[in-house]
Tab-separated table of C-alpha atoms in Angstrom:
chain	number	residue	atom	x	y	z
A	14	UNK	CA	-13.897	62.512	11.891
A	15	UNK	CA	-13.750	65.947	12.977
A	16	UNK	CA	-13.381	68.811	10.185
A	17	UNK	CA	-14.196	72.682	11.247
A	18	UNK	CA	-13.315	75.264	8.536
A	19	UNK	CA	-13.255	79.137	9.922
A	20	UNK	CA	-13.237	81.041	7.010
A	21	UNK	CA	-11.749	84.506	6.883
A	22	UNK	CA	-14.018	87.155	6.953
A	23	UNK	CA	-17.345	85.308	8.388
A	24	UNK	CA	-18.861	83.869	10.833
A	25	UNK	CA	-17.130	80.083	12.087
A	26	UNK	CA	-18.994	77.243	10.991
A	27	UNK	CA	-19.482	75.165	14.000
A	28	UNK	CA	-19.432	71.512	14.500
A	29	UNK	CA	-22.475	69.180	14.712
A	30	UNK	CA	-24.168	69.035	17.830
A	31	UNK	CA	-22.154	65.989	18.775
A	32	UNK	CA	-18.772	67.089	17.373
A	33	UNK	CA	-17.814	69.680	20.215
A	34	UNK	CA	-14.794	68.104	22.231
A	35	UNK	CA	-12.588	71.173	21.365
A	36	UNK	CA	-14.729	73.592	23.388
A	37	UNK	CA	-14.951	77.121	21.894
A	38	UNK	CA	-12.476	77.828	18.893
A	39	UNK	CA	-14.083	80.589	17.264
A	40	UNK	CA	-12.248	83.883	15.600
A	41	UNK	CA	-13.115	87.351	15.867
A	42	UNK	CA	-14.313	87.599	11.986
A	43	UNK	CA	-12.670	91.129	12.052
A	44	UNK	CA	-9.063	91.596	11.387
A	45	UNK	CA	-7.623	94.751	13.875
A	46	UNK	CA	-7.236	98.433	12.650
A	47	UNK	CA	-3.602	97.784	13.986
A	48	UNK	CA	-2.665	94.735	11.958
A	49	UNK	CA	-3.817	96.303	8.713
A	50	UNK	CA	-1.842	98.951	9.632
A	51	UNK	CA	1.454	96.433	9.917
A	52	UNK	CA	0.952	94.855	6.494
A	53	UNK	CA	0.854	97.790	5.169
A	54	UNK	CA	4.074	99.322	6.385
A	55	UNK	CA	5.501	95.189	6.409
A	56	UNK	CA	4.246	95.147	2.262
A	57	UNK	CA	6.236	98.571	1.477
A	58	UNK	CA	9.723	97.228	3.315
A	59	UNK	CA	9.279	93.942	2.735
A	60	UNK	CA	8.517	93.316	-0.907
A	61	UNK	CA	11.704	95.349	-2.886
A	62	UNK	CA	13.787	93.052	-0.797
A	63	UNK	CA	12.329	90.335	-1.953
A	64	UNK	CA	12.030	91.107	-5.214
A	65	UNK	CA	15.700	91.562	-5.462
A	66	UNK	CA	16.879	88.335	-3.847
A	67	UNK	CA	13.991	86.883	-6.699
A	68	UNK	CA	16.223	88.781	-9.418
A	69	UNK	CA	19.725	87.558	-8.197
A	70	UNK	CA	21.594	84.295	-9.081
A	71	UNK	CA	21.185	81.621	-6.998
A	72	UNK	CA	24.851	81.307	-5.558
A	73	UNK	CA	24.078	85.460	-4.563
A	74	UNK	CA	20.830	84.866	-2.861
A	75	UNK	CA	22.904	82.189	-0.622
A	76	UNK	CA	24.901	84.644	0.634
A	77	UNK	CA	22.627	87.086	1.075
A	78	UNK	CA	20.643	84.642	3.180
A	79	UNK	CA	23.938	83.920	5.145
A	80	UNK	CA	25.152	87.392	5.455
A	81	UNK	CA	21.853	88.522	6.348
A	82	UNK	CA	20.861	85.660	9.016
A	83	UNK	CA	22.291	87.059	11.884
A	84	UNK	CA	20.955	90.152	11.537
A	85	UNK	CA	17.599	89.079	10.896
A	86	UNK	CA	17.532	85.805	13.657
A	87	UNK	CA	18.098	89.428	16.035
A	88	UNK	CA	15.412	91.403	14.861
A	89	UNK	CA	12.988	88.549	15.355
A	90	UNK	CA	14.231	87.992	18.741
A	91	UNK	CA	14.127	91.199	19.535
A	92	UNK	CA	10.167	91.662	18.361
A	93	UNK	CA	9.138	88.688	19.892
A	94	UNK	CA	11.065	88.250	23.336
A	95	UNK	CA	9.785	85.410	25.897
A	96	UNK	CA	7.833	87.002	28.843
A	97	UNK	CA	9.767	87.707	32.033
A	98	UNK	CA	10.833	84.372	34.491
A	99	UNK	CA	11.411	82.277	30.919
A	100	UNK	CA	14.155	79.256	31.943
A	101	UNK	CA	16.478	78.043	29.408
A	102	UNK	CA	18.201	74.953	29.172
A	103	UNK	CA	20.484	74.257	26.194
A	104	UNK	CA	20.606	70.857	24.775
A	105	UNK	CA	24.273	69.265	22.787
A	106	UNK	CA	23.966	65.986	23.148
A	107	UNK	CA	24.983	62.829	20.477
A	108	UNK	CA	21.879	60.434	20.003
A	109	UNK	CA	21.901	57.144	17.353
A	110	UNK	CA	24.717	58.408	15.290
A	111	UNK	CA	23.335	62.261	15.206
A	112	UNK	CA	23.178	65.536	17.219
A	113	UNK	CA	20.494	66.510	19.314
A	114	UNK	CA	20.482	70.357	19.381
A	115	UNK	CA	17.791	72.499	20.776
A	116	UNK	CA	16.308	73.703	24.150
A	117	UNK	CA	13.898	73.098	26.926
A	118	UNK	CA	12.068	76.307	27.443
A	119	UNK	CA	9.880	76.600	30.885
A	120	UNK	CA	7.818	79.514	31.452
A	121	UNK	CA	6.932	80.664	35.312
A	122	UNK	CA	3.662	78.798	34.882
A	123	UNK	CA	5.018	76.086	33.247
A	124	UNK	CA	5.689	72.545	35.065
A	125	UNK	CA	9.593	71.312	34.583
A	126	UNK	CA	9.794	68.672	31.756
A	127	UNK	CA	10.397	64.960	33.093
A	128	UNK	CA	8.855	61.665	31.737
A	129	UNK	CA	5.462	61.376	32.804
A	130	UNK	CA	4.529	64.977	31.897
A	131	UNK	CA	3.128	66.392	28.974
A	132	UNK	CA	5.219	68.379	26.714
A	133	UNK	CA	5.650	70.501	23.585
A	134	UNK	CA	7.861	69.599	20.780
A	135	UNK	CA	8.326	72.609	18.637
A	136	UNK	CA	9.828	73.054	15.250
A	137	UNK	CA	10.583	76.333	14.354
A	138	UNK	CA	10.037	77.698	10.397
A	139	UNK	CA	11.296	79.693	8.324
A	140	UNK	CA	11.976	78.316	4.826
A	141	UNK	CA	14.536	76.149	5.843
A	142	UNK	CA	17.256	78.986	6.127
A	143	UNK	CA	17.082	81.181	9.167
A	144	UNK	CA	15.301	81.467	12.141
A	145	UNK	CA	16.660	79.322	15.228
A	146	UNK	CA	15.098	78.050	18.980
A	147	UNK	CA	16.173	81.534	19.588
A	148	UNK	CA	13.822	83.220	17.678
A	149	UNK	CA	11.133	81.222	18.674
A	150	UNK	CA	11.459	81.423	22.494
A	151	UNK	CA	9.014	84.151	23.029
A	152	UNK	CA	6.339	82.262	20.987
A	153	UNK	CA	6.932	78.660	22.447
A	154	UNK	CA	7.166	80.321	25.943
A	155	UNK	CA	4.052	82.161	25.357
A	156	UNK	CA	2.495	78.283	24.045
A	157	UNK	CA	4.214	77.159	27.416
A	158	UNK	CA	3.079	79.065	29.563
A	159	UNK	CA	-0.884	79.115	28.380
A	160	UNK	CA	-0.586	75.381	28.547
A	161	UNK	CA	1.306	75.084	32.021
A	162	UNK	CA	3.769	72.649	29.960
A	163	UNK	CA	7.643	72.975	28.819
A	164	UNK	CA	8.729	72.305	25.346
A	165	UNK	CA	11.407	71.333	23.108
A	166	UNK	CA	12.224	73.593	20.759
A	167	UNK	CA	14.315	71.696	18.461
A	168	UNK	CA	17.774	73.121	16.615
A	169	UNK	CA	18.027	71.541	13.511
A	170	UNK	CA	20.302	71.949	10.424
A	171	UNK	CA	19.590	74.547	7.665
A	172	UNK	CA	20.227	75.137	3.951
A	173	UNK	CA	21.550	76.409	2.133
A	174	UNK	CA	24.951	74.475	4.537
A	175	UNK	CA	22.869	71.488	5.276
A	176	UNK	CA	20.908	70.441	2.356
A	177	UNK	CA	17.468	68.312	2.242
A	178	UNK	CA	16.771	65.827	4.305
A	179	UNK	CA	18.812	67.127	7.062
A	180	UNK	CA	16.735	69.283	8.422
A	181	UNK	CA	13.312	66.210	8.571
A	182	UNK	CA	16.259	63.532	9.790
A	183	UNK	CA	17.195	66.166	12.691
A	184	UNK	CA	13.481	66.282	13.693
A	185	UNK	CA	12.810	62.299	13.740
A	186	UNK	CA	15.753	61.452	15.516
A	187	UNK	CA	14.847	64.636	18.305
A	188	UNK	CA	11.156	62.879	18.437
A	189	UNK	CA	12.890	59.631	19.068
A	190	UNK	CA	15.438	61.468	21.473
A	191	UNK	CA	12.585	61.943	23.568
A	192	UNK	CA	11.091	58.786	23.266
A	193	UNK	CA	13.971	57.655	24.329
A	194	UNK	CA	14.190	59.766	27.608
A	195	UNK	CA	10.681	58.030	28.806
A	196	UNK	CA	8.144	60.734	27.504
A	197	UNK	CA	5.207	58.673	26.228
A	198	UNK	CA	4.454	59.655	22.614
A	199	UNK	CA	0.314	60.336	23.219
A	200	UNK	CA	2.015	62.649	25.960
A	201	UNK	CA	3.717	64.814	23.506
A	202	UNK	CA	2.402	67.844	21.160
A	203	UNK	CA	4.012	68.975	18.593
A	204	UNK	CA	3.742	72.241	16.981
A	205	UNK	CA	5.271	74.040	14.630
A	206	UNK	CA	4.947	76.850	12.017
A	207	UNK	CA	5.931	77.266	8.130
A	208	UNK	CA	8.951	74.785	6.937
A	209	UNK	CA	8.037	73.146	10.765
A	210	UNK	CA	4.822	72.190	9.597
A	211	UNK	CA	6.425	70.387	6.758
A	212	UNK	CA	8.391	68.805	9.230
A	213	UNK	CA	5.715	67.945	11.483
A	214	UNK	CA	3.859	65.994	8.441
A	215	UNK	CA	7.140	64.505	7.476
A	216	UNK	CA	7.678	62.884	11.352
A	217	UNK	CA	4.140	61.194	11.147
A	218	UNK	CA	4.894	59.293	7.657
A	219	UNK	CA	8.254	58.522	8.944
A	220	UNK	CA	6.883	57.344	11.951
A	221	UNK	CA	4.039	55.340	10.588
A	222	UNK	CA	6.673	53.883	8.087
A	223	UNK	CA	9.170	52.771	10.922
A	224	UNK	CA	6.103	51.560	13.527
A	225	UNK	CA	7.030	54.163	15.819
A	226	UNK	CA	3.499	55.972	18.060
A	227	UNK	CA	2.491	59.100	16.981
A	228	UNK	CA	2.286	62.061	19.128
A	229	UNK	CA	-0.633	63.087	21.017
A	230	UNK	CA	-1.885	66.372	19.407
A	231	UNK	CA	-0.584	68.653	16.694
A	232	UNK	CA	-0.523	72.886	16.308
A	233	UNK	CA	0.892	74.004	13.204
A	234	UNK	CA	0.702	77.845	12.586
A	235	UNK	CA	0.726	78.503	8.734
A	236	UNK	CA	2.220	75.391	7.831
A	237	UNK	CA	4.140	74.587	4.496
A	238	UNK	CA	3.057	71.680	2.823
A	239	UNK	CA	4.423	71.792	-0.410
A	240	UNK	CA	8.292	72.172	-0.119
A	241	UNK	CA	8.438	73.367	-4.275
A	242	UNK	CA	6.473	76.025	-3.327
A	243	UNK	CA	4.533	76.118	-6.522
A	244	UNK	CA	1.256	75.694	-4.266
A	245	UNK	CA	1.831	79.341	-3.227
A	246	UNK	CA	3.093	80.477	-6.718
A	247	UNK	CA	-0.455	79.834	-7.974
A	248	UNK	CA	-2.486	81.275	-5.208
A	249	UNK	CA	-0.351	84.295	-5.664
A	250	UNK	CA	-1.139	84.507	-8.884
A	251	UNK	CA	-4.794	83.986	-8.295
A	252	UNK	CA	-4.626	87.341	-6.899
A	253	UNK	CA	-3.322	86.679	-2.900
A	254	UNK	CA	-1.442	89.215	-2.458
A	255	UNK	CA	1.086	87.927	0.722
A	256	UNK	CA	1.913	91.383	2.874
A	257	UNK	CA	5.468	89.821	3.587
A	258	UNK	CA	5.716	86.890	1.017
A	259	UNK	CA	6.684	86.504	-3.049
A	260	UNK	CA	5.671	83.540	-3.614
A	261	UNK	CA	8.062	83.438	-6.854
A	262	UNK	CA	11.090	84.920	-3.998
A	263	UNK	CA	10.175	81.869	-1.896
A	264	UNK	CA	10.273	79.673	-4.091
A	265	UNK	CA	13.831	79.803	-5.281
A	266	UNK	CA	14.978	80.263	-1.255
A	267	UNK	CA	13.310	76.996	-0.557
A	268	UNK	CA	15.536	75.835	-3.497
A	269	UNK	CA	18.629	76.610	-1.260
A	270	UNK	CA	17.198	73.558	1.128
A	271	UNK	CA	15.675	71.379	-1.577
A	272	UNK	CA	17.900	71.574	-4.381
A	273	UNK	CA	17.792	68.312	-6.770
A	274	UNK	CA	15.511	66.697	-4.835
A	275	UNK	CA	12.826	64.260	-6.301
A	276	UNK	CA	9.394	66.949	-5.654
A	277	UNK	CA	7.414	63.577	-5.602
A	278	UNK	CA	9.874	61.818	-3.233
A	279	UNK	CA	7.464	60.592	-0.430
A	280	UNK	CA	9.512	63.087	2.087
A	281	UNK	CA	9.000	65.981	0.058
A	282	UNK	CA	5.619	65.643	-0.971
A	283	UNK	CA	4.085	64.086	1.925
A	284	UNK	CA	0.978	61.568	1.473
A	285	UNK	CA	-0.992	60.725	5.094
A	286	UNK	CA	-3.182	57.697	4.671
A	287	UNK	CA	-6.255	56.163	6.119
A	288	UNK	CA	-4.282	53.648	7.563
A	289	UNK	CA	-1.880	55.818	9.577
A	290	UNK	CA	-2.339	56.775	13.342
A	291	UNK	CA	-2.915	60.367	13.256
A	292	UNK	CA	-2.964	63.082	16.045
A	293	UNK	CA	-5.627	65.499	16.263
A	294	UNK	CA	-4.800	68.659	14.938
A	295	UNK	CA	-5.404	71.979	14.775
A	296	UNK	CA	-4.186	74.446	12.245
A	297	UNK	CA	-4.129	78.588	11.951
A	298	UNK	CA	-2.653	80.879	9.572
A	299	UNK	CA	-3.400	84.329	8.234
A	300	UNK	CA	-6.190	84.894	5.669
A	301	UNK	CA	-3.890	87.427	3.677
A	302	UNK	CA	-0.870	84.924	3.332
A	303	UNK	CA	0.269	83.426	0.284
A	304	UNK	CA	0.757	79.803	2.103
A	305	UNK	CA	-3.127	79.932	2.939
A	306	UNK	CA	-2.980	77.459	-0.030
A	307	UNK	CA	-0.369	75.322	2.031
A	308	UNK	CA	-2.927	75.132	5.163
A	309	UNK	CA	-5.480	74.231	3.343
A	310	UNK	CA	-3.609	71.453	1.987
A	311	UNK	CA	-2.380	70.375	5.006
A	312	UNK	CA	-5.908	69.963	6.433
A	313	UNK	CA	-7.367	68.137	3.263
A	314	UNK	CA	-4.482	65.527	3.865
A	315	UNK	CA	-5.091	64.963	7.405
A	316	UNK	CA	-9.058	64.823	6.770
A	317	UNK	CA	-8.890	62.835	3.218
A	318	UNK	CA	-6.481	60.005	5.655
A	319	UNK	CA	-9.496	59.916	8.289
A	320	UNK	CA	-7.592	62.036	10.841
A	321	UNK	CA	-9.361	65.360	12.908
A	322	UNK	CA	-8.456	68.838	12.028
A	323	UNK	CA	-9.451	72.001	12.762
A	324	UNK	CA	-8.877	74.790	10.340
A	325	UNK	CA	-8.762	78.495	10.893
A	326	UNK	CA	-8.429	81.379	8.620
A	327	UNK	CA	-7.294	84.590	10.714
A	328	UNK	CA	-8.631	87.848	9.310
A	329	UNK	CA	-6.169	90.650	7.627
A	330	UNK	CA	-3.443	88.277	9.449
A	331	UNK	CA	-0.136	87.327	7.678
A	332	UNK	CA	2.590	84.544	7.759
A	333	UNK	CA	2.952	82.925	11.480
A	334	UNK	CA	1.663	86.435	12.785
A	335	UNK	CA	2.016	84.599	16.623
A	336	UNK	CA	5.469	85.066	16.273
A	337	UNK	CA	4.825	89.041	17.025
A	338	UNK	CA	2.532	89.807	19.110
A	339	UNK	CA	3.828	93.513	19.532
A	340	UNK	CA	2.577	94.069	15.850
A	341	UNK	CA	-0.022	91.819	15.455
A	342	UNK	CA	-3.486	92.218	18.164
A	343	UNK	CA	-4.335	88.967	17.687
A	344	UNK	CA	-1.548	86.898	18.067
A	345	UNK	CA	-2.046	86.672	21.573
A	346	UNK	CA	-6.242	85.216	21.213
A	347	UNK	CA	-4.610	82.906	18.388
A	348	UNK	CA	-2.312	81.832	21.052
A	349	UNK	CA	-4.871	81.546	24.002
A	350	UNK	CA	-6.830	79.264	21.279
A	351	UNK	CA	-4.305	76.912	20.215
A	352	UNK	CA	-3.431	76.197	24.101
A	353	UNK	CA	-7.248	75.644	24.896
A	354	UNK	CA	-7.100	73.450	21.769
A	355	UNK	CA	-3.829	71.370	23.487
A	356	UNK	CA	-5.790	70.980	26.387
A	357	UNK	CA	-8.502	69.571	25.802
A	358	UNK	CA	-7.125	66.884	23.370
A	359	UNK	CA	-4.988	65.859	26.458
A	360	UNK	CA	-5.201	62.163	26.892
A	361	UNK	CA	-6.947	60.743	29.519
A	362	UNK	CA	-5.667	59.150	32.329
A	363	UNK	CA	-6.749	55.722	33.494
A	364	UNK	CA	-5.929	54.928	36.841
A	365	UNK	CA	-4.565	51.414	38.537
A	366	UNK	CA	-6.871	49.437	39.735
A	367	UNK	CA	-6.909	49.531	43.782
């Protein structure tokens, strides 16, 4: 078992001498002058608007979120476009009683998906409620291309229209989809970032559940882990002051999603144990975020169920800062890292006998 904590603000703590198959994964221990400069300006635009949606009833926050979803799914996109010679291939197809929405997205460096490759299986965040494949291309693209592999960037159902499970059914049956088109599960990574990271836990007991093989790797980028988000409510109020997140704000979005929903149900809180198949893993988020709490407990369940995790804690960084790597400096080294990570846990090849 393999468990590497970077924490913000020092130097990283490496492995024993004969824990190092993940190569280099070290973090400048200095945040930029430029991304304290963001969450700054992000804290002072950001935080009345959440306060407000916080102070609103709960049927006026839901259509504030779907008012505003458009508008803010284009912003995204717009800060965080895929680099130039990006392909895009839409995906509407009808798979064991469901949809199967999303997209394959190939950068120029990037080989084209069929069985026998490697590929990426991406779930987008954010909280459940907006955010789309769209909004994610540049980042997956960016994954993509670093890796030389295509990926999946799954579509699935949001709140508040689509209530929980929806959204963790959508991403089992799109693993399964895959399965099902001859990809080999130890050939398939899956990443994600915020609510995807819940999903990503939520596919692994599901799959260990149903006897279904795990994925290969895993790269979750600030990761949610607790779906009540009272997690973050306390480290908030331990003082972490998010530069984009209210904790209390978030909290009563994520309602919109989870609604009457059991917090202890198995699928909402999500319990990995020591008997479960687990992929190795590797897990970033930004030292200033309020859902540092979440990562944390993300990698404590993988570690406490036997599994390998690495853990880093990105200085003056905020919530999935990869996404924008026009305002943050070091989304593009967090990047570079998590694709040298998906390398090197590639699985080996064994070749036929002569």
């Amino acid at each position: 078992m393999i468990s590497i904590t970077l924490p913000a603000g020092g130097a990283p703590i490496p492995p024993a001498d004969d824990e190092k198959p993940f190569g280099n994964l070290g973090v400048d221990p200095h945040g930029s002058r430029r991304s304290r400069a963001v969450n700054a300006y992000l804290a002072r635009v950001t935080w009345p608007i959440m306060l407000a949606a916080g102070r609103s009833h709960p049927l006026v926050t839901a259509q504030m979120i779907q008012r505003t979803r458009p508008g803010l799914n284009r912003t995204i996109e717009r800060l965080s476009p895929p680099p130039s010679g990006t392909q895009v291939e839409l995906v509407r197809e009808t798979f064991r009683g469901g949809q199967i929405r999303g997209e394959w997205v190939t950068g120029r460096r990037a080989a084209d998906p069929q069985p026998g490759t490697r590929i990426i299986y991406y779930l987008h965040g954010s909280g459940y409620v907006v955010c789309s494949p769209r909004t994610h291309r540049g980042l997956v693209a960016r994954l993509g291309n670093r890796t030389e592999l295509s990926a999946f960037s799954l579509d699935y159902r949001l709140g508040p229209e689509h209530p929980w499970p929806c959204a963790g059914n959508d991403a089992i049956r799109g693993y399964r989809w895959l399965l099902a088109q001859g990809y080999r599960a130890e050939d398939i990574v899956v990443a994600g970032d915020s609510a995807g990271g819940h999903l990503a836990l939520d596919l692994l007991a599901v799959n260990h559940a149903t006897r279904t093989p795990q994925p290969g790797s895993m790269v979750l980028f600030s990761p949610l882990y607790d779906p009540t988000f009272d997690l973050a409510v306390d480290n908030q109020r331990s003082g972490v002051h998010d530069p984009i997140i209210n904790a209390v704000t978030a909290r009563k979005i994520l309602r919109l999603y989870t609604r009457t929903a059991d917090p202890d149900h198995p699928r909402m809180r999500i319990r990995l144990t020591p008997e479960m198949t687990l992929p190795k893993t590797l897990i970033q988020y930004g030292s200033l975020e309020v859902m540092g709490a979440d990562a944390r407990a993300t990698h404590d369940e993988i570690v406490g169920a036997g599994g390998v995790s690495v853990i880093q804690a990105w200085p003056d960084q905020g919530h999935v800062f990869q996404l924008m790597p026009r305002l943050s400096a070091e989304a593009r080294q967090a990047v570079d890292t998590a694709a040298r990570f998906i390398t090197v846990t590639a699985p080996t090849r064994t070749e036929p006998a002569s």
